[in-house]
Tab-separated table of C-alpha atoms in Angstrom:
chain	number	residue	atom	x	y	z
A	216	UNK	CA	63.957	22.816	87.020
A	217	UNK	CA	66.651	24.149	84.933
A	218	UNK	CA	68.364	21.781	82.401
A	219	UNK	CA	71.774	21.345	81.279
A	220	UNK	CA	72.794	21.998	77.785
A	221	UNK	CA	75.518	21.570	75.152
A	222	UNK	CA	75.059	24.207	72.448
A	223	UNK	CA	77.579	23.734	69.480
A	224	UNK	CA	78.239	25.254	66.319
A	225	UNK	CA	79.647	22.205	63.907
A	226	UNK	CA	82.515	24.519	62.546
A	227	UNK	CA	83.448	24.527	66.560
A	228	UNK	CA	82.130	21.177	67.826
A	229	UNK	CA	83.263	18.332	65.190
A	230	UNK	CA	84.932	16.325	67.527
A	231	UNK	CA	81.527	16.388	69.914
A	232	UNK	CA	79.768	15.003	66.341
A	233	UNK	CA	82.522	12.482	65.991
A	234	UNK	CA	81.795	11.151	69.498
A	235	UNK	CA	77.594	11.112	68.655
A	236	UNK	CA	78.009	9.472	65.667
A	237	UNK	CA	77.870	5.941	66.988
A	238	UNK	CA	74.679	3.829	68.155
A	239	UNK	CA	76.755	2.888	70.956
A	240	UNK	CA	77.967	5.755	72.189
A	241	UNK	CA	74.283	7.266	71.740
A	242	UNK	CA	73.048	4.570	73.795
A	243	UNK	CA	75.552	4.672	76.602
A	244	UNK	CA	74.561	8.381	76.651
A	245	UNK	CA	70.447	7.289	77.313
A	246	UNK	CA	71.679	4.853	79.558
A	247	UNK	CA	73.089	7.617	81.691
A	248	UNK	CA	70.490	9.864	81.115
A	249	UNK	CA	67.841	7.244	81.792
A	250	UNK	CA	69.374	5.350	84.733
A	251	UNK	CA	71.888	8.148	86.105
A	252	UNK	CA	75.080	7.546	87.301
A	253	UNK	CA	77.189	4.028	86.837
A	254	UNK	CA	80.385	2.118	86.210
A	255	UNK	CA	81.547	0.545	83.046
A	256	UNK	CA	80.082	-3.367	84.318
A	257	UNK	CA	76.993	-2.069	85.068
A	258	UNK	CA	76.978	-0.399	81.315
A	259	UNK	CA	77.897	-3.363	79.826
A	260	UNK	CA	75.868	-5.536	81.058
A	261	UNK	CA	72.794	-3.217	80.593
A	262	UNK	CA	73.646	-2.630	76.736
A	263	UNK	CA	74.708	-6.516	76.385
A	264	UNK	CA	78.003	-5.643	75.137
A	265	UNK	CA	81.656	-6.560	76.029
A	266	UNK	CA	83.330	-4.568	78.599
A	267	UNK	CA	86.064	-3.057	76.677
A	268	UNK	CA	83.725	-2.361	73.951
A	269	UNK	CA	82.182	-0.203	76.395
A	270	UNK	CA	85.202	0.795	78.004
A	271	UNK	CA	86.596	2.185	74.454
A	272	UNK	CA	83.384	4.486	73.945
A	273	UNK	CA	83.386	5.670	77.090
A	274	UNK	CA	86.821	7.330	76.828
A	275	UNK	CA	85.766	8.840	73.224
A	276	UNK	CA	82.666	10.530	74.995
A	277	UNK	CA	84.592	11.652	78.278
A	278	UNK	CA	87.421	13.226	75.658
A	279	UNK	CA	84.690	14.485	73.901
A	280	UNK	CA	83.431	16.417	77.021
A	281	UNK	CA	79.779	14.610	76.492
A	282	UNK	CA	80.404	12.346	80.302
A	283	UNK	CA	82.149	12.663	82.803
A	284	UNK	CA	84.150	10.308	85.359
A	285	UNK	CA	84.174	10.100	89.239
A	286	UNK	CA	86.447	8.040	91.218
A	287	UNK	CA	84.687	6.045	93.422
A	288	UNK	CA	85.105	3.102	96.722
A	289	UNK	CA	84.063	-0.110	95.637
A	290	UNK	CA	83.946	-3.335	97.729
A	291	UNK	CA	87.177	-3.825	96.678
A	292	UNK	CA	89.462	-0.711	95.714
A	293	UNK	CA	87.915	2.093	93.725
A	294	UNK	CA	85.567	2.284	90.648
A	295	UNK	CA	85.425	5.017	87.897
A	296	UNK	CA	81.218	5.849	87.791
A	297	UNK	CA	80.174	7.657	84.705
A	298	UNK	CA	78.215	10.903	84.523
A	299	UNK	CA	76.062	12.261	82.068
A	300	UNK	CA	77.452	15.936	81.809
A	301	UNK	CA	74.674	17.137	79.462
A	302	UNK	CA	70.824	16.753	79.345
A	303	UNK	CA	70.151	17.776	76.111
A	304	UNK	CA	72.952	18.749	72.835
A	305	UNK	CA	71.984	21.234	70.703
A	306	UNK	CA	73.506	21.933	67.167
A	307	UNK	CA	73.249	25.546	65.512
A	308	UNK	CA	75.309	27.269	63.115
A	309	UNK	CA	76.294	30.452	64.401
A	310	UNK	CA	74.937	33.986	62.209
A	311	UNK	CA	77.857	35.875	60.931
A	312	UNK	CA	78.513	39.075	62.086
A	313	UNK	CA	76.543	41.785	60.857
A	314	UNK	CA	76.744	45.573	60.887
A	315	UNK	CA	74.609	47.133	63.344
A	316	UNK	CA	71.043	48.042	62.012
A	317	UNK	CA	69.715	51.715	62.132
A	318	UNK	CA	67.742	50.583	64.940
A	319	UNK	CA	70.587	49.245	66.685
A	320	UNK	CA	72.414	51.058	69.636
A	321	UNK	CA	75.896	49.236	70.145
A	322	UNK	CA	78.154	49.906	72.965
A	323	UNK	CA	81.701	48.388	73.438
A	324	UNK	CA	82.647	48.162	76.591
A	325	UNK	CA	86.597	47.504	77.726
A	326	UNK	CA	87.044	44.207	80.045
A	327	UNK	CA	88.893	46.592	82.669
A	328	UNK	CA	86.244	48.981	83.009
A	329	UNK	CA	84.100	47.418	85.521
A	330	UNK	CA	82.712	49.710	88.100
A	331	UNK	CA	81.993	46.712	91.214
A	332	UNK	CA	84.108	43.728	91.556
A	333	UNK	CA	84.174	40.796	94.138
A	334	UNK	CA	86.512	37.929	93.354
A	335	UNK	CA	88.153	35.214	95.148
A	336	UNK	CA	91.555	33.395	93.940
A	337	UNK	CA	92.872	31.965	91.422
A	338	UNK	CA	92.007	35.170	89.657
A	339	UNK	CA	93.964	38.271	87.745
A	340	UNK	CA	94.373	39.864	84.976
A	341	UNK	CA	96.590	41.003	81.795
A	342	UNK	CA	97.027	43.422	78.770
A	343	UNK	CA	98.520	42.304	75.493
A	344	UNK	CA	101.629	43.370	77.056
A	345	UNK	CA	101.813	41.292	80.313
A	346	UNK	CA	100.101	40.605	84.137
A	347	UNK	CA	98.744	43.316	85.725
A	348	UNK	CA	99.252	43.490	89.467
A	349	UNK	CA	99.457	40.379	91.153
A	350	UNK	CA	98.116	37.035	90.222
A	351	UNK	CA	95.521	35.516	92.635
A	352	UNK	CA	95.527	38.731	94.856
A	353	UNK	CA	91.853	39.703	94.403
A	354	UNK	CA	92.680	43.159	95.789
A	355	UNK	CA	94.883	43.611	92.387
A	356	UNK	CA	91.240	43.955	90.839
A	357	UNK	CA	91.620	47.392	92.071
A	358	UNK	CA	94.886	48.361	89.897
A	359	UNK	CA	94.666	51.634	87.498
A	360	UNK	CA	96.162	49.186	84.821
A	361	UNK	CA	93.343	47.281	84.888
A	362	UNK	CA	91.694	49.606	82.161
A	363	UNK	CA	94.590	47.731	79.641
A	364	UNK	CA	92.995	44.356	80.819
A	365	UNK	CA	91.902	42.093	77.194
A	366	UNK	CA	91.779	38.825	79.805
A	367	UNK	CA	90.493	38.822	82.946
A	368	UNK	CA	89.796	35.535	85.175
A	369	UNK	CA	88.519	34.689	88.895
A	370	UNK	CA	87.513	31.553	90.747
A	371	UNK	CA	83.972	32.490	92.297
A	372	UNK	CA	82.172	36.063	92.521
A	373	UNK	CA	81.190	38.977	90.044
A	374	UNK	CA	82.437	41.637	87.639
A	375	UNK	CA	80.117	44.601	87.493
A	376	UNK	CA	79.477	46.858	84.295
A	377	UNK	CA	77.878	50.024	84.032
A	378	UNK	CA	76.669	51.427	80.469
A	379	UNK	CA	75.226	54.087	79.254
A	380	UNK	CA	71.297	54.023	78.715
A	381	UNK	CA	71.535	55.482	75.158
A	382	UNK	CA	67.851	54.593	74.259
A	383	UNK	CA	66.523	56.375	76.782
A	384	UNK	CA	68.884	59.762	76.623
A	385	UNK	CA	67.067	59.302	72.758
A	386	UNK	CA	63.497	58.692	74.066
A	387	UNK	CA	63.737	55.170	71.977
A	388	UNK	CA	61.813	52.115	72.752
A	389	UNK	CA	63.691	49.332	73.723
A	390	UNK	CA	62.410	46.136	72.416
A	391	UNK	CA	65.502	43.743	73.061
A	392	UNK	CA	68.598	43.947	75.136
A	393	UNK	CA	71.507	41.775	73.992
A	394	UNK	CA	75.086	41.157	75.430
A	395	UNK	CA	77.869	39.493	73.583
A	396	UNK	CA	81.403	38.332	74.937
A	397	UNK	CA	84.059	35.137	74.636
A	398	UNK	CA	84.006	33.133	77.772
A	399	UNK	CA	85.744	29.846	79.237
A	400	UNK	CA	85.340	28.233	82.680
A	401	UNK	CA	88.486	28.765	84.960
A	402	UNK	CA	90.810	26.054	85.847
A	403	UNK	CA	94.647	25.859	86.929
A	404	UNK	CA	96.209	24.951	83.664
A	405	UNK	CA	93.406	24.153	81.335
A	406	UNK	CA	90.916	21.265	80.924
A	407	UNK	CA	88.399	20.870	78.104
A	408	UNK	CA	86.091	19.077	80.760
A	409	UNK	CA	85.781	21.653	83.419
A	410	UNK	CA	82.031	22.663	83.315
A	411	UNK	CA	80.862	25.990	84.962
A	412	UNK	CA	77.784	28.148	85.579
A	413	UNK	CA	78.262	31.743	84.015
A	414	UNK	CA	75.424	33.682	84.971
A	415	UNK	CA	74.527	37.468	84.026
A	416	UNK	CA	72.678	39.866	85.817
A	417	UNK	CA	70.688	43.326	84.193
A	418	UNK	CA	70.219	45.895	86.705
A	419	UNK	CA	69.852	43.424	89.762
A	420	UNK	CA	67.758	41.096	87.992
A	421	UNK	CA	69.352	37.509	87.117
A	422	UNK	CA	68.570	36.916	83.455
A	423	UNK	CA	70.087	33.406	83.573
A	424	UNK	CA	73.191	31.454	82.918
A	425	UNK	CA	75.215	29.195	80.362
A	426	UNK	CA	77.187	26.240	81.205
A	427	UNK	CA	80.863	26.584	79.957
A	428	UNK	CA	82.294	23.514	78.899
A	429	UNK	CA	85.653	23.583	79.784
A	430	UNK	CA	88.663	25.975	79.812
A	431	UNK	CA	90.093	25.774	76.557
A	432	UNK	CA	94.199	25.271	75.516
A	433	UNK	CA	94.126	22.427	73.150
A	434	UNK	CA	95.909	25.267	70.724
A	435	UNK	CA	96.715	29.342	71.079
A	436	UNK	CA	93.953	31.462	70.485
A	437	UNK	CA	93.951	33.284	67.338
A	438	UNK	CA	94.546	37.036	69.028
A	439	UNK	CA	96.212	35.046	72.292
A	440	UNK	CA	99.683	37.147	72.316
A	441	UNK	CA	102.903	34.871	71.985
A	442	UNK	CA	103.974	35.315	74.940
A	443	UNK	CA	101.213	34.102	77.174
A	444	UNK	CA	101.772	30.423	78.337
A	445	UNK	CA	100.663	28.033	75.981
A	446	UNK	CA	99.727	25.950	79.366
A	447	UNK	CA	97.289	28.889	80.259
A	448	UNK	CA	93.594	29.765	79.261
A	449	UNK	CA	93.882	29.981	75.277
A	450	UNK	CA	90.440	31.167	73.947
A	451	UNK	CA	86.367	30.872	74.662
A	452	UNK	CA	82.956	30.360	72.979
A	453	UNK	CA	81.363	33.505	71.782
A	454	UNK	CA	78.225	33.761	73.516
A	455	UNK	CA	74.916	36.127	73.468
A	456	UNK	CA	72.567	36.926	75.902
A	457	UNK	CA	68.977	38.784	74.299
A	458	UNK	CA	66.280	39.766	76.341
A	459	UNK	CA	63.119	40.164	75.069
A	460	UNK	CA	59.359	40.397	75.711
A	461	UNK	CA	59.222	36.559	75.764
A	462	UNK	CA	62.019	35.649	77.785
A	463	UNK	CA	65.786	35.746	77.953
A	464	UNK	CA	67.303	33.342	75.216
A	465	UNK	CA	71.369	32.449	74.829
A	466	UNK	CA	72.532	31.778	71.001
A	467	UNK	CA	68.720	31.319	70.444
A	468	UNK	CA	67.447	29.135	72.786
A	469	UNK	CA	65.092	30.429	75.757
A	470	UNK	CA	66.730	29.914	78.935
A	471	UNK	CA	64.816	31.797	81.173
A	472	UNK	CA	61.317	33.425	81.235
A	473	UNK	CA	62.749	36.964	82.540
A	474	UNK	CA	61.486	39.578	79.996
A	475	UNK	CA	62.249	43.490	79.455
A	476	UNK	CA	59.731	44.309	81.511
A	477	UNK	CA	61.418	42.302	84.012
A	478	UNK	CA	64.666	44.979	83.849
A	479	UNK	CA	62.415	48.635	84.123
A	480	UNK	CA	64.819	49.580	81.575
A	481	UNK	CA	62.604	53.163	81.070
A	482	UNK	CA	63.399	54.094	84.653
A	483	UNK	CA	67.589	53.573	84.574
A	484	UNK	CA	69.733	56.078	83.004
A	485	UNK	CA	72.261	53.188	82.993
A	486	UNK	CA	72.380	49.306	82.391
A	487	UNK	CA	74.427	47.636	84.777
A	488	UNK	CA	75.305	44.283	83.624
A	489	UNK	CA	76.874	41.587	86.386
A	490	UNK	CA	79.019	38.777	85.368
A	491	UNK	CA	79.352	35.824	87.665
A	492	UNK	CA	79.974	32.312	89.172
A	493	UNK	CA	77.866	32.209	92.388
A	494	UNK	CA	78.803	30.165	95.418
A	495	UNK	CA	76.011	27.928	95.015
A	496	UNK	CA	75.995	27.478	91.292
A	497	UNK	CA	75.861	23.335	90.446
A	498	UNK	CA	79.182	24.056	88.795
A	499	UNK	CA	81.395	26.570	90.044
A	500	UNK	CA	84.073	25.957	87.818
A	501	UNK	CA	84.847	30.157	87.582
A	502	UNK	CA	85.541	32.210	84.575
A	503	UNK	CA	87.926	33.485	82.196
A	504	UNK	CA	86.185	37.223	80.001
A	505	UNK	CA	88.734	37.323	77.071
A	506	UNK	CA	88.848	40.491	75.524
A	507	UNK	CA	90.675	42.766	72.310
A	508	UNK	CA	93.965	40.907	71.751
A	509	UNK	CA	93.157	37.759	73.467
A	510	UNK	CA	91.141	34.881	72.470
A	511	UNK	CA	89.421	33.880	69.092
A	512	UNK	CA	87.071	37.207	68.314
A	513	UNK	CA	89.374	40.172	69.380
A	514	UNK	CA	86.131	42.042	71.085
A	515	UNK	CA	85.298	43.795	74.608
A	516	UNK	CA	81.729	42.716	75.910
A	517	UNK	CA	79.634	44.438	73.318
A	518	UNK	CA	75.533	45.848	74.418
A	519	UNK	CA	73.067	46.490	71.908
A	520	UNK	CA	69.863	48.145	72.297
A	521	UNK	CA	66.987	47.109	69.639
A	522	UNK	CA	64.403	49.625	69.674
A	523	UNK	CA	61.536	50.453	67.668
A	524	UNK	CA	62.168	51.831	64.283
């Protein structure tokens, strides 16, 4: 069974420390983990503390992103049941960026340039310049302008790459595949709570998928232009997907056990990567691909290509 992780860097993540650094809060959090879902009584009278003791921490780890809250019936009226959101949180300071190596093939490819699309609404697009088309028409996927795109957002469904198999035009080994890009989930307005499964697909073959937090407007991303709404999807968490012999493994950590020789990279003049939110993921909470001149890292979704030396 796949589990549900919170990976932060600390530069990113200090008010997800903030909330952790409390023995309470940490043992509301096994509580919930331990004993799954339940209201604040049934917390506090578990732990053996006051109510609004309990009711305090809990609003510090549902800010925080770490729980979340479902309205409920009761016996009498409605009750708010808490939710562990995460099953494990991990903490790793992100590598800076690095010039590619000589054994490095890089490939930057532009957010509009996707060769297969399927979206449903609220989706669209926009260059640095404005909306393209027409917001939450999925057939405005389809729009020449779309090759300006730098964000690009839908609700459920897939955005399909195509690029070039450079190792093998060079008869070079490929001994890891890796895909970078700045994502968010996809909500109307923006909520820092808003968890959704983003899950990428090499050539047909699911590789496996990260759970966005939230979609992200607390402040304007640093490449955001000015005149995109403040009130609209602001910036992302730079992820990376690397496939290797061992296994497929996001900012480090293994995720899945699909390997390279899982892809049959040597047979494929090209590497088609699929982005998605599938129908039946646990959290379809859809997707927002920022791109040059939007967001926090002002890149398109970047390939490299290790191969042997």
């Amino acid at each position: 069974m796949s589990r549900n992780f919170l990976l932060i860097d600390p530069e990113e993540g200090m008010e997800v420390l903030k909330a952790l650094a409390s023995p309470i809060r940490v043992k509301v959090l096994k509580a919930l983990r331990q004993k799954g879902p339940l209201n604040g009584n049934e917390l506090a009278e578990h732990l053996g503390l006051p109510q609004s003791t309990v009711s305090t921490n809990l609003q510090i780890l549902e800010s925080s992103g770490l729980i979340r809250m479902e309205t409920q019936k009761a016996r009498k009226g409605n009750q708010k049941v808490c939710h562990s959101a995460f099953d494990e949180v991990v903490v790793m300071f992100k590598e800076d960026s690095s010039p590619p190596r000589e054994n490095t093939i890089e490939v930057s490819m532009p957010l509009g340039l996707y060769t297969s699309c399927e979206v449903s609404a609220p989706c669209g697009s926009c260059s640095v310049e404005g909306i393209i088309g027409l917001l939450d028409v999925p057939d405005s996927f389809l729009n020449p302008e779309r090759m300006k795109a730098g964000l690009i957002w839908f609700t459920r469904g897939y955005l399909e790459y195509q690029f070039p198999n450079n190792a093998k035009l060079g008869q070079r080994k490929i001994e890891a595949i890796e895909f970078s890009m700045e994502l968010s989930s996809e909500v109307p307005g923006t909520s820092a709570d808003w968890p959704s499964d983003i899950t990428l697909s090499v050539n047909g073959t699911e590789i496996g998928s990260w759970t966005s937090p939230g979609d992200f407007g607390d402040k304007r991303g640093v490449y955001t232009p000015d005149w995109w709404k403040l009130k609209g999807s602001q910036y992302g968490k730079l992820k990376s997907w690397r496939v290797t012999q061992n296994g497929t493994y996001v900012d480090g950590m293994k995720i899945s056990p699909v390997s390279l020789g899982d892809l049959d990279l040597t047979t494929h003049h090209s590497i088609r990567l699929r982005i998605a939110v599938k129908d039946d993921a646990k959290h379809p909470g859809g997707v927002n691909i920022f791109g040059r001149g939007f967001g926090n890292y002002d890149q398109d979704i970047i390939m490299r290509l290790q191969t042997a030396r």
